[in-house]
PDB file of C-alpha atoms in Angstrom:
ATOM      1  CA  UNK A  27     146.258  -1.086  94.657  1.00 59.00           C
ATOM      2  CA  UNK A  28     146.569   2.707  93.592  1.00 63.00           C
ATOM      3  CA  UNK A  29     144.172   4.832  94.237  1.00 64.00           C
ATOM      4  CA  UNK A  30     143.960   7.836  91.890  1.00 64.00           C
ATOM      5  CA  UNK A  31     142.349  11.517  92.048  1.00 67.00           C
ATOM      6  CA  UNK A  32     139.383  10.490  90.670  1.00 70.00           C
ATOM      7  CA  UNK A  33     138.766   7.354  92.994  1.00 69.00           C
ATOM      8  CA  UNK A  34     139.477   5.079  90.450  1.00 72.00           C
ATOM      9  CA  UNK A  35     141.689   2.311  91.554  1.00 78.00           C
ATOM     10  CA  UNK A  36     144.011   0.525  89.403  1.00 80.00           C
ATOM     11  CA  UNK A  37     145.779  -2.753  91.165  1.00 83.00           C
ATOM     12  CA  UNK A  38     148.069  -5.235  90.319  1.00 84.00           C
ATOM     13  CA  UNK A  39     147.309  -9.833  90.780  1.00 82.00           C
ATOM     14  CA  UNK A  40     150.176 -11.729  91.484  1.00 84.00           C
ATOM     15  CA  UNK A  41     150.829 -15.456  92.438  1.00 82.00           C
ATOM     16  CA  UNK A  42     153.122 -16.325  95.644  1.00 82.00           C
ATOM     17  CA  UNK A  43     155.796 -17.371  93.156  1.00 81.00           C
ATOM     18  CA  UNK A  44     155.631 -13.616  90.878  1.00 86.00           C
ATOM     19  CA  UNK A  45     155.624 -11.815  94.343  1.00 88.00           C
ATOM     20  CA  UNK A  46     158.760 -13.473  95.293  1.00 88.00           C
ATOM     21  CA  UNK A  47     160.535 -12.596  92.069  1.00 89.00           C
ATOM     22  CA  UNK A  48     158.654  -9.063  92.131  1.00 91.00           C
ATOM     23  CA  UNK A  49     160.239  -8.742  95.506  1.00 92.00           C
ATOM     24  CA  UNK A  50     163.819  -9.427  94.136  1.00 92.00           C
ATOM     25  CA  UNK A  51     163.120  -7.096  90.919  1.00 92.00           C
ATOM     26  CA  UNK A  52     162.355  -4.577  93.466  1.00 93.00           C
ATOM     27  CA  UNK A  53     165.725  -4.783  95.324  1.00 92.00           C
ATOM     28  CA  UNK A  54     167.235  -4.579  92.524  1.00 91.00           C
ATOM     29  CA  UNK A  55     165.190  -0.826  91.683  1.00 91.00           C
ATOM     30  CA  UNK A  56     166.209   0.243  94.960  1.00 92.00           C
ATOM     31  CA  UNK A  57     170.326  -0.739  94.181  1.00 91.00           C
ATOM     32  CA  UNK A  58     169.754   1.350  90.837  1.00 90.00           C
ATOM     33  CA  UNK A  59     167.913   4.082  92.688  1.00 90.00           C
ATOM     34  CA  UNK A  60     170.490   4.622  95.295  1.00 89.00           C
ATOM     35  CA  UNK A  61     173.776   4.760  93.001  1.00 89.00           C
ATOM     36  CA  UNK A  62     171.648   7.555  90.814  1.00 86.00           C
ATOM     37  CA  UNK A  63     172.584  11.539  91.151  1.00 78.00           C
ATOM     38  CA  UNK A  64     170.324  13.842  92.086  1.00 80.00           C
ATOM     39  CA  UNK A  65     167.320  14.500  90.146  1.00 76.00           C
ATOM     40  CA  UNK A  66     167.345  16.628  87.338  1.00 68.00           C
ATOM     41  CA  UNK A  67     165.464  20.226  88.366  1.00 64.00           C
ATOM     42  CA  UNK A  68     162.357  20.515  86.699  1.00 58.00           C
ATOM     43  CA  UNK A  69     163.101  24.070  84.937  1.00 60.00           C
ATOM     44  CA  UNK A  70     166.046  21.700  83.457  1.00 57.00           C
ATOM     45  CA  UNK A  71     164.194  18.719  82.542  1.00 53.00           C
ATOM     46  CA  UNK A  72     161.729  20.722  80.678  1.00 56.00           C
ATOM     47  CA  UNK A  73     164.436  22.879  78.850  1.00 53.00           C
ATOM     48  CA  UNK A  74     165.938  19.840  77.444  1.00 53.00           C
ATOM     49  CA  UNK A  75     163.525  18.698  74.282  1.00 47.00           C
ATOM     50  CA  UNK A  76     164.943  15.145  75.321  1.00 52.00           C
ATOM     51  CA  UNK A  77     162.130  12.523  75.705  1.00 50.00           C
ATOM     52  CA  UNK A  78     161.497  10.926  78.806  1.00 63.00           C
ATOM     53  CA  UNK A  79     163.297   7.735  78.758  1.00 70.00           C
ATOM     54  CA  UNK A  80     163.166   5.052  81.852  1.00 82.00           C
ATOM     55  CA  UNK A  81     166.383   5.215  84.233  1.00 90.00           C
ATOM     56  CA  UNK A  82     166.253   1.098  84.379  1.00 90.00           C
ATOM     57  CA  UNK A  83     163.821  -0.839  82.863  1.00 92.00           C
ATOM     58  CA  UNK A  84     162.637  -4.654  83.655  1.00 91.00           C
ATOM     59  CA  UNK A  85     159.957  -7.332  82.653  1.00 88.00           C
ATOM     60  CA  UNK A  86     158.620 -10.636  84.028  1.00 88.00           C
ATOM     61  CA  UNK A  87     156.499 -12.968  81.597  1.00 85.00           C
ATOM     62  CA  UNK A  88     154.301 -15.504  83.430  1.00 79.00           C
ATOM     63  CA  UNK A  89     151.331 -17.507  82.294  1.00 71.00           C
ATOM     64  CA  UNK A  90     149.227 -15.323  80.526  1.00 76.00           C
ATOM     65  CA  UNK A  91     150.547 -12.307  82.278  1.00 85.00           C
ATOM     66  CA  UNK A  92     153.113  -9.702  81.702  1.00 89.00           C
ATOM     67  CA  UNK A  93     154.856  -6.979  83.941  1.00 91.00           C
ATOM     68  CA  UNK A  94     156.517  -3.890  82.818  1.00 93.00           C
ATOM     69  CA  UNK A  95     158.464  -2.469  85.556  1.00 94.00           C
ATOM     70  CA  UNK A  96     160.184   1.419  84.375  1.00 94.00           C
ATOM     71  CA  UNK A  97     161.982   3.404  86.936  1.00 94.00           C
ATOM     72  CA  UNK A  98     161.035   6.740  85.469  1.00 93.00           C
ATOM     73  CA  UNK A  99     161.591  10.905  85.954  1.00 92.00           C
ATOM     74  CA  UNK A 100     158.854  13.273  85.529  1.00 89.00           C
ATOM     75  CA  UNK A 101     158.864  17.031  87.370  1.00 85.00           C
ATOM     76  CA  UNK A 102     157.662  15.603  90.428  1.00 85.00           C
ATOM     77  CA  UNK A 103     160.500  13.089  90.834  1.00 88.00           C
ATOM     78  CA  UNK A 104     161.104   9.545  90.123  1.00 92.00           C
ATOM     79  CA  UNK A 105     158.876   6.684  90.587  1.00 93.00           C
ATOM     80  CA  UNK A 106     158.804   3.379  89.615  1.00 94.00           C
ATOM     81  CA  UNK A 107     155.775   2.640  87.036  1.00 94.00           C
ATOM     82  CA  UNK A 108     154.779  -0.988  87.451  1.00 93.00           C
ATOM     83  CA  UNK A 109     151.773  -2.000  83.925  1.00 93.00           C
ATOM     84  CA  UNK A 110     150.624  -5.563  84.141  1.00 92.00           C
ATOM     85  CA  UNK A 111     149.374  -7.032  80.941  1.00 89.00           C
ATOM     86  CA  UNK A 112     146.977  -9.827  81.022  1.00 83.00           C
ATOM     87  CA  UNK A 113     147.206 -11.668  77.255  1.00 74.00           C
ATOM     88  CA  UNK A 114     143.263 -13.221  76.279  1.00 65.00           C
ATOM     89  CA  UNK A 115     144.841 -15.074  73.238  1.00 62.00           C
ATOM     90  CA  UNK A 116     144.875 -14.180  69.313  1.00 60.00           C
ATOM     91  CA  UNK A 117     142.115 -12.486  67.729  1.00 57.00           C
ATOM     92  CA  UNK A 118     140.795 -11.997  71.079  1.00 55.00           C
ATOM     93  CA  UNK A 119     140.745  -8.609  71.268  1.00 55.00           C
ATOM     94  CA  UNK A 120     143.196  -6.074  72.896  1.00 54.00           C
ATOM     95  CA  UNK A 121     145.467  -7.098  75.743  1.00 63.00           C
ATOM     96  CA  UNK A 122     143.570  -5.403  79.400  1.00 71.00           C
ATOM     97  CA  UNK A 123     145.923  -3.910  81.562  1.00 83.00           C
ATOM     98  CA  UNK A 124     146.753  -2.325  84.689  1.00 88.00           C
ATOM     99  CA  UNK A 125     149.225   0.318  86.054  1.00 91.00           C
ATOM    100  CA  UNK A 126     150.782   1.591  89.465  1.00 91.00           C
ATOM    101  CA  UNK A 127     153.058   4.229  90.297  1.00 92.00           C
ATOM    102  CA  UNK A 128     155.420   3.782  93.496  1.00 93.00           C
ATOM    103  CA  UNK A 129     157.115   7.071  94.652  1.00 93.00           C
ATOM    104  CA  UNK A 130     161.225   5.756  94.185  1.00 92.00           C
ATOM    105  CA  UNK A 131     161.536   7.238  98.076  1.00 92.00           C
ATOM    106  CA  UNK A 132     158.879   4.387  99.306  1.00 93.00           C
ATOM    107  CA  UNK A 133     160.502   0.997  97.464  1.00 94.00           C
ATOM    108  CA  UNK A 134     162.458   0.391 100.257  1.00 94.00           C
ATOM    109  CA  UNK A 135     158.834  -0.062 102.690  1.00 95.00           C
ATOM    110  CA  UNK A 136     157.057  -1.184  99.716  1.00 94.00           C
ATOM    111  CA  UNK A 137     159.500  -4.237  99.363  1.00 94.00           C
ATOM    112  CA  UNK A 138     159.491  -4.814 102.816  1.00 94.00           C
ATOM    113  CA  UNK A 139     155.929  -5.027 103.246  1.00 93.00           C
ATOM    114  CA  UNK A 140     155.793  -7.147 100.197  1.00 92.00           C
ATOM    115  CA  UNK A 141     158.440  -9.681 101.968  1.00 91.00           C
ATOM    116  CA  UNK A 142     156.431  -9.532 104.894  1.00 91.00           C
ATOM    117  CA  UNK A 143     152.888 -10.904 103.086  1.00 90.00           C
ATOM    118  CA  UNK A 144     155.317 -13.494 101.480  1.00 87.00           C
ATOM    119  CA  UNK A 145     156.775 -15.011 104.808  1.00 86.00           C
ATOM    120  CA  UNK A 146     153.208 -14.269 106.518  1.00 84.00           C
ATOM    121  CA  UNK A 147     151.181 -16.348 104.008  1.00 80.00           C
ATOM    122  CA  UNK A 148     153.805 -18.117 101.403  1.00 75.00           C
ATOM    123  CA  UNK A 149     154.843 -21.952 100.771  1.00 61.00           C
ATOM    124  CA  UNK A 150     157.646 -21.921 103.054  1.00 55.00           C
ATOM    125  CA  UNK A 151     159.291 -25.143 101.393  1.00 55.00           C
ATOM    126  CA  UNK A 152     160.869 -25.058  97.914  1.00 58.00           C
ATOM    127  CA  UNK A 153     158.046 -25.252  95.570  1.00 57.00           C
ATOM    128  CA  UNK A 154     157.498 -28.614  94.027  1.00 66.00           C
ATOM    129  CA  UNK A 155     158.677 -28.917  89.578  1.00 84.00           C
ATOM    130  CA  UNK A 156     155.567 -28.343  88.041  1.00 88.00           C
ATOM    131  CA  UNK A 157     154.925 -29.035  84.427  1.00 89.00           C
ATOM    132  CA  UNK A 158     154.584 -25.809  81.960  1.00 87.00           C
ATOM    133  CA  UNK A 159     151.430 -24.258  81.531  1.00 86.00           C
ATOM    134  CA  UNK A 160     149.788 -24.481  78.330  1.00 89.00           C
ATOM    135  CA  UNK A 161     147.029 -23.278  76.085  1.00 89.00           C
ATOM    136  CA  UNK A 162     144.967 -24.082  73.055  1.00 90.00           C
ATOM    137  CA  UNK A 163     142.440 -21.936  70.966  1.00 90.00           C
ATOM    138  CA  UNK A 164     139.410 -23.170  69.721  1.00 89.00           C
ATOM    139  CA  UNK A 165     136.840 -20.077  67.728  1.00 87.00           C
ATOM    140  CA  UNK A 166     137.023 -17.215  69.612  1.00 84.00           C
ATOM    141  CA  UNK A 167     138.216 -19.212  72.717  1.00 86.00           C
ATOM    142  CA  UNK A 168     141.226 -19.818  74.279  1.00 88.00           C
ATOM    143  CA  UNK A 169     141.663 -22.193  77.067  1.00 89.00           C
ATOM    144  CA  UNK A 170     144.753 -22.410  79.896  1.00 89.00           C
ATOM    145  CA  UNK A 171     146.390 -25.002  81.468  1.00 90.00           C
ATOM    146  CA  UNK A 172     148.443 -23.860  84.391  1.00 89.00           C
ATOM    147  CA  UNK A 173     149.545 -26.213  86.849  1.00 89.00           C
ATOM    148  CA  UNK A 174     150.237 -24.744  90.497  1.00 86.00           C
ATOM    149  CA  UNK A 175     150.587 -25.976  94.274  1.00 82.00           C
ATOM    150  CA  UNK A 176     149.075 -24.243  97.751  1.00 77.00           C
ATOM    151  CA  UNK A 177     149.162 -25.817 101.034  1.00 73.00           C
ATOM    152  CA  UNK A 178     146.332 -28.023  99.727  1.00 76.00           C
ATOM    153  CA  UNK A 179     148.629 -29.843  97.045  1.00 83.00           C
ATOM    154  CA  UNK A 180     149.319 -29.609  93.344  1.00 88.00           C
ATOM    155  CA  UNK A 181     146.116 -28.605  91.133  1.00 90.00           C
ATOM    156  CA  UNK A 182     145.287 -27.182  87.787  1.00 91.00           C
ATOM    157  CA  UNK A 183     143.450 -24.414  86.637  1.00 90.00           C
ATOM    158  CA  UNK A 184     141.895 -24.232  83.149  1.00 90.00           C
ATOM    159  CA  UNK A 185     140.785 -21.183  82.400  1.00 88.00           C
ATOM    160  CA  UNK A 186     138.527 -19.970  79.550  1.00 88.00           C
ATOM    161  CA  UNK A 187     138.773 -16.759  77.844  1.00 83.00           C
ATOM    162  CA  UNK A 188     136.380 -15.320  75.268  1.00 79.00           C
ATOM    163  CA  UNK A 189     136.514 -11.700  74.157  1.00 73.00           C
ATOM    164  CA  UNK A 190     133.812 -10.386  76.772  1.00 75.00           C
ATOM    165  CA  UNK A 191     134.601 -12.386  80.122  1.00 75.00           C
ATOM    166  CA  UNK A 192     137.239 -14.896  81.656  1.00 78.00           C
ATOM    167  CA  UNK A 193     135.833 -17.786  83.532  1.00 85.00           C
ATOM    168  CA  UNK A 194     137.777 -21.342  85.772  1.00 86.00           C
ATOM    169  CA  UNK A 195     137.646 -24.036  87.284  1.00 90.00           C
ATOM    170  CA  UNK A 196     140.646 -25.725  89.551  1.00 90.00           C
ATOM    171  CA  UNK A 197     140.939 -29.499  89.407  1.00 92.00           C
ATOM    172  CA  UNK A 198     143.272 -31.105  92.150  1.00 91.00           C
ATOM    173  CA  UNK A 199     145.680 -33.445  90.976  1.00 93.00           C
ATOM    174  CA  UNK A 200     144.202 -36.301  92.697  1.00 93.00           C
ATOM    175  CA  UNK A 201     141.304 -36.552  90.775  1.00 94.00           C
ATOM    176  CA  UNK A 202     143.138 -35.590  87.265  1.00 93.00           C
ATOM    177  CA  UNK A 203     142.784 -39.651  85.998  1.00 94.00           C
ATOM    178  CA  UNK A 204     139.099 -39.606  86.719  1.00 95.00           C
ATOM    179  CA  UNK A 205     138.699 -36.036  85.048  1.00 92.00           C
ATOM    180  CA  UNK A 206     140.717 -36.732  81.719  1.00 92.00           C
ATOM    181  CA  UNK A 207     138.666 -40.338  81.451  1.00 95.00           C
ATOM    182  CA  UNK A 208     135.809 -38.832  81.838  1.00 95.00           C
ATOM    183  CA  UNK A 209     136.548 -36.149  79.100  1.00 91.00           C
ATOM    184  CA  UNK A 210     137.853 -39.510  77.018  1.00 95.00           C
ATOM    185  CA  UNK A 211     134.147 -41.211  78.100  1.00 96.00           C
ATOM    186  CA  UNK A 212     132.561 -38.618  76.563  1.00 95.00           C
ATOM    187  CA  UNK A 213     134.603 -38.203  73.498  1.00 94.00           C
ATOM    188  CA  UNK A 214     134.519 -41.554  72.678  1.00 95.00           C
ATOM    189  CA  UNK A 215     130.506 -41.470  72.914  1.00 95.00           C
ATOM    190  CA  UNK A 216     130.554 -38.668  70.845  1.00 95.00           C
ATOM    191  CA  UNK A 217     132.234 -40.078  67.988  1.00 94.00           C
ATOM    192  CA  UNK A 218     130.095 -43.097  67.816  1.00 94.00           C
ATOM    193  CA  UNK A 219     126.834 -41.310  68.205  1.00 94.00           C
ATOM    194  CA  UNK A 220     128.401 -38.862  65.024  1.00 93.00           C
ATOM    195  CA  UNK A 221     129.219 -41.935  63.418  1.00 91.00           C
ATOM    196  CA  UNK A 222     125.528 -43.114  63.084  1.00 84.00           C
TER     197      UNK A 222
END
């Protein structure tokens, strides 16, 4: 989380599995950042009419998420501006975001502490092949299938995802035979009773 100078704190969610291929993004910032020259002196930067471009720019795309990672130059030096997107589905409005800025001198720490929380409290094994996530709209709805694994096992989360909230419900894979024929139980009722 950043903290800005009004209070208001922006902060970035990430799974186990993004963290550990934000962590590798991250060393690869820190390789750009050290081969760079000096910074550009702000009397300089502000002579040239030049937009600000990004030194190195990345992106990771998972689930229904996005990250934008720009290592960028501004007068007080360069940072690294991390926005996460989160996609609610067509016609569901705009796409919410967040955005961080880490001071370029602190990725090194930042990384490290990163790695740290992923050996402290990740999956230690390789993670298990999980099937793709998907989704489906329905109205102004749009529903996610993601499947994922914790110590506790393989599960799913379906997630629902109207205009004004976001809500889920995680169904372990044990019981995913009795869920779907119970959905099927239903269905099936349904049709006959709309049959009538």
């Amino acid at each position: 989380a950043e903290v800005g100078a009004g209070g208001n704190k922006s902060r970035l969610t990430l799974s186990m599995s993004v963290a550990v291929e934000f962590r590798d993004y991250l060393g690869d910032f820190i390789e750009h950042y050290a081969q760079l020259g000096p910074s550009q002196p702000p009397e300089l930067a502000q002579a040239a009419d030049e937009p600000r471009r990004a030194l190195k720019s990345e992106f990771l795309v998972r689930e229904n998420r996005k990250y934008y990672m720009d290592l960028k130059e501004n007068q007080r030096g360069r940072f690294l501006r991390v926005r996460q997107t989160v996609n609610r589905g067509p016609g569901l409005g705009s796409t919410q975001g967040q955005t961080i800025a880490l001071p370029a001198q602190g990725l090194i720490e930042f990384r490290d502490a990163l790695a740290k929380l992923i050996d402290d409290y990740g999956v230690e094994e390789e993670p298990a092949e999980l099937p793709e996530g998907t989704s489906l709209t329905v109205d102004n709805k749009r529903f996610f299938f993601d499947v994922g694994s914790n110590k506790y096992g393989v599960f799913m989360r379906v997630s629902e995802v109207k205009p004004t909230y976001r809500n889920s419900i995680t169904v372990p894979y044990k019981v995913w035979a009795k869920f779907g024929h119970t959905f099927c139980k239903y269905s099936d009722e349904m049709k006959k009773i709309q049959e009538k």
